Short mmCIF file of C-alpha atoms in Angstrom, two decimals:
data_model
loop_
_atom_site.label_atom_id
_atom_site.label_comp_id
_atom_site.label_asym_id
_atom_site.label_seq_id
_atom_site.Cartn_x
_atom_site.Cartn_y
_atom_site.Cartn_z
CA UNK A 724 -4.11 12.39 18.81
CA UNK A 725 -1.75 9.68 19.97
CA UNK A 726 -1.27 6.43 17.60
CA UNK A 727 -1.86 4.24 20.82
CA UNK A 728 -5.05 6.17 21.81
CA UNK A 729 -6.28 6.24 18.06
CA UNK A 730 -5.64 2.31 18.18
CA UNK A 731 -7.49 1.69 21.27
CA UNK A 732 -10.62 3.81 19.80
CA UNK A 733 -10.69 1.69 16.22
CA UNK A 734 -10.75 -1.51 18.34
CA UNK A 735 -14.41 -2.64 17.52
CA UNK A 736 -13.96 -1.52 14.05
CA UNK A 737 -10.63 -4.31 13.68
CA UNK A 738 -13.19 -7.07 13.99
CA UNK A 739 -15.83 -5.49 11.83
CA UNK A 740 -16.74 -6.07 8.20
CA UNK A 741 -14.47 -3.28 7.56
CA UNK A 742 -11.15 -4.48 8.24
CA UNK A 743 -9.00 -5.09 5.62
CA UNK A 744 -7.90 -8.79 6.35
CA UNK A 745 -6.00 -11.47 4.31
CA UNK A 746 -5.57 -15.19 5.69
CA UNK A 747 -3.73 -17.51 3.18
CA UNK A 748 -3.34 -21.11 3.17
CA UNK A 749 0.17 -22.62 2.85
CA UNK A 750 1.59 -22.68 -0.77
CA UNK A 751 -1.69 -21.18 -2.05
CA UNK A 752 -3.51 -24.46 -1.73
CA UNK A 753 -7.13 -23.85 -2.25
CA UNK A 754 -9.38 -24.13 0.72
CA UNK A 755 -11.21 -27.20 -0.94
CA UNK A 756 -8.33 -29.29 -1.15
CA UNK A 757 -8.95 -32.04 1.74
CA UNK A 758 -5.68 -34.02 1.66
CA UNK A 759 -3.56 -31.42 3.58
CA UNK A 760 -2.55 -32.77 6.82
CA UNK A 761 0.39 -30.92 7.83
CA UNK A 762 1.85 -27.63 7.07
CA UNK A 763 1.39 -23.96 8.18
CA UNK A 764 -1.46 -21.28 7.97
CA UNK A 765 0.29 -17.83 7.77
CA UNK A 766 -1.80 -14.91 8.88
CA UNK A 767 -0.83 -11.17 7.36
CA UNK A 768 -3.48 -9.33 8.75
CA UNK A 769 -3.72 -5.35 8.79
CA UNK A 770 -6.91 -3.12 9.33
CA UNK A 771 -7.00 0.47 8.01
CA UNK A 772 -6.72 3.10 10.40
CA UNK A 773 -6.19 6.49 9.05
CA UNK A 774 -5.43 8.45 6.03
CA UNK A 775 -3.94 12.08 4.84
CA UNK A 776 -3.74 13.94 1.84
CA UNK A 777 -5.91 15.36 -1.01
CA UNK A 778 -4.91 16.38 -4.59
CA UNK A 779 -3.55 20.40 -4.59
CA UNK A 780 -0.27 22.26 -3.88
CA UNK A 781 -1.09 23.44 -0.76
CA UNK A 782 0.49 22.23 2.88
CA UNK A 783 -0.30 18.57 3.34
CA UNK A 784 -1.65 18.29 -0.39
CA UNK A 785 -0.23 16.05 -2.96
CA UNK A 786 0.10 16.03 -6.56
CA UNK A 787 0.99 12.24 -7.49
CA UNK A 788 2.98 11.48 -4.29
CA UNK A 789 5.58 9.01 -4.87
CA UNK A 790 7.76 7.53 -1.89
CA UNK A 791 7.59 7.73 2.03
CA UNK A 792 10.22 7.07 4.59
CA UNK A 793 11.05 7.92 8.50
CA UNK A 794 13.78 9.44 10.31
CA UNK A 795 14.80 8.31 13.53
CA UNK A 796 12.10 10.60 15.69
CA UNK A 797 9.38 8.98 13.63
CA UNK A 798 8.80 11.91 11.62
CA UNK A 799 7.48 10.97 7.97
CA UNK A 800 8.70 12.50 4.78
CA UNK A 801 6.83 12.16 1.17
CA UNK A 802 8.12 12.69 -1.92
CA UNK A 803 5.42 14.91 -3.65
CA UNK A 804 6.43 13.81 -7.07
CA UNK A 805 4.55 16.27 -9.49
CA UNK A 806 4.91 19.11 -6.92
CA UNK A 807 8.60 18.65 -7.20
CA UNK A 808 8.76 18.96 -3.49
CA UNK A 809 9.48 16.98 -0.52
CA UNK A 810 6.69 17.17 2.77
CA UNK A 811 7.33 16.36 6.16
CA UNK A 812 4.80 15.46 8.73
CA UNK A 813 4.57 13.62 12.17
CA UNK A 814 3.79 10.03 12.42
CA UNK A 815 0.34 10.82 12.31
CA UNK A 816 0.16 12.98 9.37
CA UNK A 817 0.37 16.25 11.04
CA UNK A 818 1.98 18.55 8.47
CA UNK A 819 5.37 19.99 9.45
CA UNK A 820 7.19 21.71 6.51
CA UNK A 821 8.07 21.37 2.76
CA UNK A 822 11.00 22.00 0.53
CA UNK A 823 11.73 22.14 -2.98
CA UNK A 824 10.98 23.47 -6.22
CA UNK A 825 11.18 22.80 -9.90
CA UNK A 826 14.64 23.17 -11.24
CA UNK A 827 18.10 21.86 -11.46
CA UNK A 828 19.86 23.89 -9.00
CA UNK A 829 21.03 22.56 -5.42
CA UNK A 830 17.96 21.89 -3.76
CA UNK A 831 15.71 22.50 -6.52
CA UNK A 832 14.07 18.92 -8.00
CA UNK A 833 12.76 17.40 -11.35
CA UNK A 834 10.18 14.60 -10.51
CA UNK A 835 11.60 13.51 -6.82
CA UNK A 836 10.90 9.77 -6.55
CA UNK A 837 12.15 7.81 -3.88
CA UNK A 838 13.72 8.66 -0.36
CA UNK A 839 16.33 7.08 1.57
CA UNK A 840 16.95 8.09 5.08
CA UNK A 841 20.64 6.95 6.87
CA UNK A 842 21.29 6.60 10.69
CA UNK A 843 22.42 9.85 11.06
CA UNK A 844 18.99 11.18 9.53
CA UNK A 845 20.23 12.27 6.29
CA UNK A 846 17.93 12.36 3.65
CA UNK A 847 18.71 11.24 -0.02
CA UNK A 848 16.25 11.88 -2.74
CA UNK A 849 16.30 10.06 -6.11
CA UNK A 850 15.69 13.15 -8.42
CA UNK A 851 14.92 11.40 -11.45
CA UNK A 852 14.91 13.79 -14.06
CA UNK A 853 18.07 15.56 -13.06
CA UNK A 854 19.83 12.04 -13.09
CA UNK A 855 21.10 12.31 -9.56
CA UNK A 856 20.80 11.67 -5.94
CA UNK A 857 20.20 14.80 -3.63
CA UNK A 858 21.28 15.03 0.25
CA UNK A 859 19.18 17.11 2.83
CA UNK A 860 19.44 17.53 6.14
CA UNK A 861 15.92 16.93 8.09
CA UNK A 862 15.11 20.56 7.70
CA UNK A 863 15.51 20.29 3.87
CA UNK A 864 18.79 22.04 3.89
CA UNK A 865 20.96 21.09 0.83
CA UNK A 866 24.00 19.04 1.83
CA UNK A 867 25.20 17.46 -1.70
CA UNK A 868 24.73 15.92 -4.63
CA UNK A 869 25.81 12.69 -6.62
CA UNK A 870 26.02 11.89 -10.26
CA UNK A 871 25.25 13.48 -13.71
CA UNK A 872 23.30 11.96 -16.62
CA UNK A 873 25.34 9.61 -18.37
CA UNK A 874 26.59 5.68 -18.19
CA UNK A 875 30.05 5.77 -16.52
CA UNK A 876 30.44 4.33 -13.17
CA UNK A 877 28.55 7.00 -10.74
CA UNK A 878 26.66 8.51 -13.38
CA UNK A 879 22.66 7.52 -13.58
CA UNK A 880 20.17 7.90 -16.37
CA UNK A 881 16.78 8.54 -14.47
CA UNK A 882 17.26 6.93 -11.22
CA UNK A 883 14.10 5.74 -9.60
CA UNK A 884 15.33 4.04 -6.27
CA UNK A 885 17.52 5.07 -3.82
CA UNK A 886 17.98 2.61 -0.71
CA UNK A 887 20.86 2.17 2.50
CA UNK A 888 21.65 -1.34 3.47
CA UNK A 889 21.06 -0.97 7.37
CA UNK A 890 24.05 -3.22 8.22
CA UNK A 891 26.65 -1.48 5.94
CA UNK A 892 25.55 1.81 5.41
CA UNK A 893 26.07 1.20 1.60
CA UNK A 894 23.53 3.06 -0.83
CA UNK A 895 22.03 1.24 -3.68
CA UNK A 896 20.49 3.13 -6.84
CA UNK A 897 18.35 1.76 -9.24
CA UNK A 898 19.97 3.42 -12.44
CA UNK A 899 16.63 2.54 -14.16
CA UNK A 900 17.03 3.66 -17.46
CA UNK A 901 20.61 2.16 -17.84
CA UNK A 902 19.15 -0.98 -16.92
CA UNK A 903 21.60 -1.64 -13.82
CA UNK A 904 21.95 -1.20 -10.18
CA UNK A 905 24.98 0.69 -8.95
CA UNK A 906 26.51 0.49 -5.02
CA UNK A 907 28.20 3.21 -3.39
CA UNK A 908 29.61 3.50 0.38
CA UNK A 909 28.54 5.66 3.01
CA UNK A 910 30.28 8.64 1.49
CA UNK A 911 28.66 7.96 -1.96
CA UNK A 912 32.17 6.40 -3.44
CA UNK A 913 31.44 4.22 -6.22
CA UNK A 914 32.12 0.55 -5.21
CA UNK A 915 30.55 -1.74 -8.09
CA UNK A 916 27.55 -2.15 -10.49
CA UNK A 917 25.66 -4.93 -12.07
CA UNK A 918 22.86 -5.29 -15.02
CA UNK A 919 22.10 -4.42 -18.89
CA UNK A 920 19.00 -4.70 -20.85
CA UNK A 921 17.42 -8.12 -21.19
CA UNK A 922 15.61 -11.09 -19.93
CA UNK A 923 18.33 -13.46 -18.79
CA UNK A 924 19.13 -14.02 -15.00
CA UNK A 925 20.96 -10.85 -13.75
CA UNK A 926 19.73 -8.19 -16.60
CA UNK A 927 16.92 -6.03 -16.37
CA UNK A 928 13.65 -4.50 -17.83
CA UNK A 929 13.49 -0.96 -16.09
CA UNK A 930 14.86 -1.87 -12.69
CA UNK A 931 12.76 0.04 -10.33
CA UNK A 932 13.03 -0.83 -6.49
CA UNK A 933 15.38 -2.55 -4.01
CA UNK A 934 15.02 -4.15 -0.66
CA UNK A 935 17.60 -5.97 1.62
CA UNK A 936 16.91 -9.20 3.54
CA UNK A 937 18.46 -9.62 7.07
CA UNK A 938 21.58 -11.24 5.35
CA UNK A 939 21.94 -8.12 3.22
CA UNK A 940 20.95 -9.80 -0.07
CA UNK A 941 19.60 -7.33 -2.50
CA UNK A 942 16.09 -7.69 -3.86
CA UNK A 943 15.38 -5.86 -7.07
CA UNK A 944 11.74 -5.69 -9.10
CA UNK A 945 11.49 -4.32 -12.44
CA UNK A 946 8.91 -2.13 -14.09
CA UNK A 947 8.40 -4.61 -17.08
CA UNK A 948 9.33 -8.04 -15.57
CA UNK A 949 6.97 -9.43 -12.49
CA UNK A 950 8.19 -10.45 -9.36
CA UNK A 951 12.10 -10.32 -8.17
CA UNK A 952 15.62 -11.13 -8.85
CA UNK A 953 17.48 -11.88 -5.71
CA UNK A 954 21.49 -10.87 -5.61
CA UNK A 955 24.14 -10.89 -3.31
CA UNK A 956 25.52 -7.56 -1.89
CA UNK A 957 28.08 -7.73 -5.26
CA UNK A 958 25.72 -8.52 -7.87
CA UNK A 959 26.04 -12.29 -7.81
CA UNK A 960 22.49 -13.69 -8.99
CA UNK A 961 20.95 -15.83 -6.39
CA UNK A 962 17.46 -16.65 -7.84
CA UNK A 963 13.99 -15.35 -9.02
CA UNK A 964 10.44 -15.56 -8.51
CA UNK A 965 7.04 -14.43 -9.93
CA UNK A 966 4.60 -14.52 -12.81
CA UNK A 967 2.58 -12.11 -14.77
CA UNK A 968 -1.31 -12.76 -13.80
CA UNK A 969 -4.09 -11.40 -11.31
CA UNK A 970 -4.31 -14.30 -9.14
CA UNK A 971 -2.72 -14.46 -5.68
CA UNK A 972 1.32 -14.43 -5.68
CA UNK A 973 0.97 -12.85 -9.51
CA UNK A 974 1.66 -9.47 -10.53
CA UNK A 975 0.22 -6.98 -12.78
CA UNK A 976 2.69 -4.65 -14.94
CA UNK A 977 4.01 -1.98 -14.61
CA UNK A 978 4.98 -3.27 -11.30
CA UNK A 979 5.70 -0.86 -8.45
CA UNK A 980 8.07 -0.88 -5.40
CA UNK A 981 8.67 -3.29 -2.76
CA UNK A 982 9.82 -3.28 1.17
CA UNK A 983 11.35 -5.71 3.10
CA UNK A 984 10.56 -5.78 6.86
CA UNK A 985 12.46 -6.75 10.03
CA UNK A 986 10.71 -10.21 9.71
CA UNK A 987 11.80 -10.55 6.39
CA UNK A 988 8.28 -10.39 4.63
CA UNK A 989 8.42 -9.22 1.30
CA UNK A 990 5.75 -6.38 0.57
CA UNK A 991 5.41 -5.48 -3.24
CA UNK A 992 2.97 -3.16 -4.67
CA UNK A 993 0.68 -4.71 -7.41
CA UNK A 994 0.44 -2.80 -10.86
CA UNK A 995 -2.34 -0.32 -11.51
CA UNK A 996 -4.65 -2.85 -13.03
CA UNK A 997 -4.63 -4.93 -10.24
CA UNK A 998 -3.87 -2.48 -7.03
CA UNK A 999 -2.91 -4.21 -4.07
CA UNK A 1000 -0.15 -4.90 -1.55
CA UNK A 1001 1.13 -8.49 -1.85
CA UNK A 1002 3.17 -10.07 0.95
CA UNK A 1003 5.65 -12.99 0.49
CA UNK A 1004 8.29 -14.91 2.24
CA UNK A 1005 12.23 -14.80 0.64
CA UNK A 1006 11.41 -17.61 -1.35
CA UNK A 1007 8.40 -16.14 -3.01
CA UNK A 1008 5.78 -18.07 -1.13
CA UNK A 1009 2.35 -15.85 -1.17
CA UNK A 1010 1.53 -15.07 2.57
CA UNK A 1011 -1.21 -12.41 2.27
CA UNK A 1012 -2.45 -9.06 0.39
CA UNK A 1013 -4.07 -5.62 1.55
CA UNK A 1014 -6.25 -3.41 -0.69
CA UNK A 1015 -8.25 -3.47 -3.37
CA UNK A 1016 -8.76 -1.34 -6.58
CA UNK A 1017 -11.69 1.47 -6.43
CA UNK A 1018 -15.20 0.50 -5.81
CA UNK A 1019 -16.56 3.62 -6.89
CA UNK A 1020 -14.73 6.27 -8.58
CA UNK A 1021 -14.52 9.51 -10.53
CA UNK A 1022 -11.75 9.98 -13.08
CA UNK A 1023 -8.42 8.60 -11.84
CA UNK A 1024 -9.20 8.51 -7.94
CA UNK A 1025 -11.77 6.59 -5.41
CA UNK A 1026 -14.86 7.88 -3.88
CA UNK A 1027 -13.13 9.09 -0.77
CA UNK A 1028 -15.79 11.57 1.65
CA UNK A 1029 -13.78 13.03 4.46
CA UNK A 1030 -14.26 10.85 7.58
CA UNK A 1031 -14.28 7.28 8.65
CA UNK A 1032 -16.35 4.87 6.61
CA UNK A 1033 -16.79 1.43 5.23
CA UNK A 1034 -14.26 0.38 2.41
CA UNK A 1035 -17.26 0.78 -0.34
CA UNK A 1036 -16.22 4.61 0.59
CA UNK A 1037 -12.62 4.29 -0.42
CA UNK A 1038 -10.86 3.34 2.75
CA UNK A 1039 -8.33 0.65 2.28
CA UNK A 1040 -8.93 1.32 -1.70
CA UNK A 1041 -6.45 1.95 -3.85
CA UNK A 1042 -5.49 3.97 -7.48
CA UNK A 1043 -2.34 3.58 -8.60
CA UNK A 1044 -0.58 2.98 -5.46
CA UNK A 1045 3.24 3.27 -5.82
CA UNK A 1046 5.24 2.42 -2.57
CA UNK A 1047 4.85 0.55 0.27
CA UNK A 1048 7.06 1.10 3.83
CA UNK A 1049 6.75 -0.24 7.40
CA UNK A 1050 7.34 1.45 10.27
CA UNK A 1051 9.13 0.56 13.78
CA UNK A 1052 5.62 -0.64 15.03
CA UNK A 1053 4.61 -2.64 12.29
CA UNK A 1054 2.24 -0.31 10.55
CA UNK A 1055 1.94 -0.16 6.97
CA UNK A 1056 2.16 3.49 5.24
CA UNK A 1057 1.10 2.98 1.30
CA UNK A 1058 1.36 5.82 -1.08
CA UNK A 1059 -1.93 6.03 -2.78
CA UNK A 1060 -0.58 7.82 -5.79
CA UNK A 1061 -3.77 8.17 -7.76
CA UNK A 1062 -6.05 9.34 -4.80
CA UNK A 1063 -3.27 11.74 -3.70
CA UNK A 1064 -3.03 10.69 -0.36
CA UNK A 1065 -1.51 8.29 2.13
CA UNK A 1066 -3.37 5.30 4.05
CA UNK A 1067 -2.11 3.44 7.04
CA UNK A 1068 -2.95 0.18 8.18
CA UNK A 1069 -2.25 -1.55 11.45
CA UNK A 1070 -1.50 -5.23 11.96
CA UNK A 1071 -3.87 -7.25 13.55
CA UNK A 1072 -1.85 -10.30 13.74
CA UNK A 1073 1.12 -12.02 12.21
CA UNK A 1074 1.19 -15.52 13.55
CA UNK A 1075 2.24 -18.93 12.08
CA UNK A 1076 -0.66 -21.89 13.12
CA UNK A 1077 -0.22 -25.36 12.52
CA UNK A 1078 -2.60 -27.05 10.45
CA UNK A 1079 -3.60 -30.39 11.66
#
């Protein structure tokens, strides 16, 4: 079924009680405050539309999936972490192919984490336990590898994210267990690095994810510190935001991955204790949220029977979500790791309305 047809079919659902909707007042002011005379109300609203995947080793099944990325044709690539492989799908989850197996040889993987795809559709995989980045074509053919275990320039120790800055093609890697960021050119030649272990500005407690705003600034989130630190492309510290907690705009630890869309909205995956996607502007102003934890569960995952159903049956609920990615149509793809599946949400609106 084509995506546009599917969206038309679910239109009545979008306005039902099953929709995942978040409407947030400016600066997180409580609705009871009556002294607001001017400001804005930002709507960041999404509704569940589809899901795919289940636990297993077969085609289209997952064992703790981690990241998701899109090539120029709209195909979807998922790092199937504990199956040590990459799976390729159509945009609506139809299985195409898979590659990879556990090991340290070329094309083999040991806990593949994040995926990045450049403008030539080359696929870069953070091969965490092998402390390297591997490069493939869209058919899974091995092309190159970069890095070895160590602390020298161009080396890594258990890297967890690889991202490509779209304007320059430069490649950034969270060298997580060396507590630093490394930057390379599009040929993977080392340019610079920054960071060390610590809690001061510009230091890290296990850097986990990278994103870029429209000016090329670099946003880094960390497993063991809430929110983000923001740097220029060369690693100069600019600012930071985020606090620990479960209220809107706060974060549970360990914190997971982030994504920045073409409107400079920052999407951050909250920790396992408060599983949800939170949406912010570049200054850390809370805009909205999507998803909840399991209302019903067995073991690690939500109760989730096949077929569509209300939120009480698992759609729009997360167990240990890991990654969030926005496609070219604005749809939100969430790697629902604990449920071994991908969930997809469609934007209902994204408007800024004046408050009188």
